[in-house]
Phi, psi and omega in degrees: 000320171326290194288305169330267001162281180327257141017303189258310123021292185297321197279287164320291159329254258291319171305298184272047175288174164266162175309147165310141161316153190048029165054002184198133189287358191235008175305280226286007167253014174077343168280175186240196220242133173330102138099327187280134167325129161312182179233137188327140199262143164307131192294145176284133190269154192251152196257140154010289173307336193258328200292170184184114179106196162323298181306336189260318233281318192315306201301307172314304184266337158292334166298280176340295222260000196271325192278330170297286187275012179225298170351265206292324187285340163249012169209023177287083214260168180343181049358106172225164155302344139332287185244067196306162158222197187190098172326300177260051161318283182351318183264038222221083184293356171251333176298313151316322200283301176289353206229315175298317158312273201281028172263310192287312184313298216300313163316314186274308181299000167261351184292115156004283177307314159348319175084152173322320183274358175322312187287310188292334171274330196279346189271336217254308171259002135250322187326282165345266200313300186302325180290323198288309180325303183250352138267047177290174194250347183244041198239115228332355187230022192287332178284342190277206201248142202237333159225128187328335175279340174218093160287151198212133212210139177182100163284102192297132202260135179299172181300136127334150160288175198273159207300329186267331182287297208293317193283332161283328179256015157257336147303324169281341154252016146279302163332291192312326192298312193263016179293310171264027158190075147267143137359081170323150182231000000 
């Protein structure tokens, strides 16, 4: 009885120890605590392009200044026909598209939780890829300026749209057409 007695004593402390630091015996695995709020989720990044208003100007401009002051002066390599550029990127929507991306990765691969090898997975897997990607010679800026003595800005114009879009959209405007000249009743 004795030991019983013991036994249930033990059980008890144990039941009203306090919590582990960080409120969960699983903080370091990102989970929460028996019974406890989750814990708030990372805001989700949004691509460049899905923005709108104030909200694409910021985002634009917080790009800009990444590329202007970090980007370029350090990995902006010559200008050639080789490698074209563009003074007025910003208005080159798949290059936005592409600089916005590998803006957002650098943020996370520059991040602590990355780890030591964080930077080195980002040159190896976007840096590389992206920079080669929008200064290709046949590549959104190809039209653009190829030497530094002739800046040059030019927007290549995209495919048509495709045989099912142009055909929904003469459809919807032969409906509209004959919607407005039915009869009033």
């Amino acid at each position: 009885m004795e030991q019983s007695a013991q036994q249930a004593q033990q059980l008890d402390h144990l039941a009203s120890a306090p919590p582990p630091p960080g409120g969960s015996p699983f903080a370091a695995f990102g989970m929460p605590a028996f019974g406890g709020p989750p814990p708030a989720a990372p805001p989700q990044p949004r691509p460049l392009l899905e923005l709108k208003g104030e909200e694409y100007e910021d985002e634009l401009d917080a790009l800009s200044d990444w590329v202007d002051d970090f980007l370029l002066p350090v990995y902006g390599a010559e200008v050639t026909t080789a490698a074209p550029w563009c003074l007025q990127w910003q208005e080159h929507d798949a290059v936005v598209a592409w600089l916005h991306a590998l803006w957002l990765a650098y943020q996370q691969h520059k991040d602590p939780e990355a780890g030591l090898s964080g930077l080195f997975v980002w040159h190896r897997d976007f840096l590389t890829h992206a920079i080669a990607a929008i200064r290709a010679p046949g590549g959104p800026l190809s039209a653009c300026m190829t030497s530094p003595d002739r800046p040059a800005h030019r927007l290549l114009p995209g495919p048509p749209p495709s045989a099912r879009s142009e055909r929904v959209a003469a459809q919807a405007k032969s409906s509209d057409a004959d919607e407005t000249h039915e009869p009033a009743s």
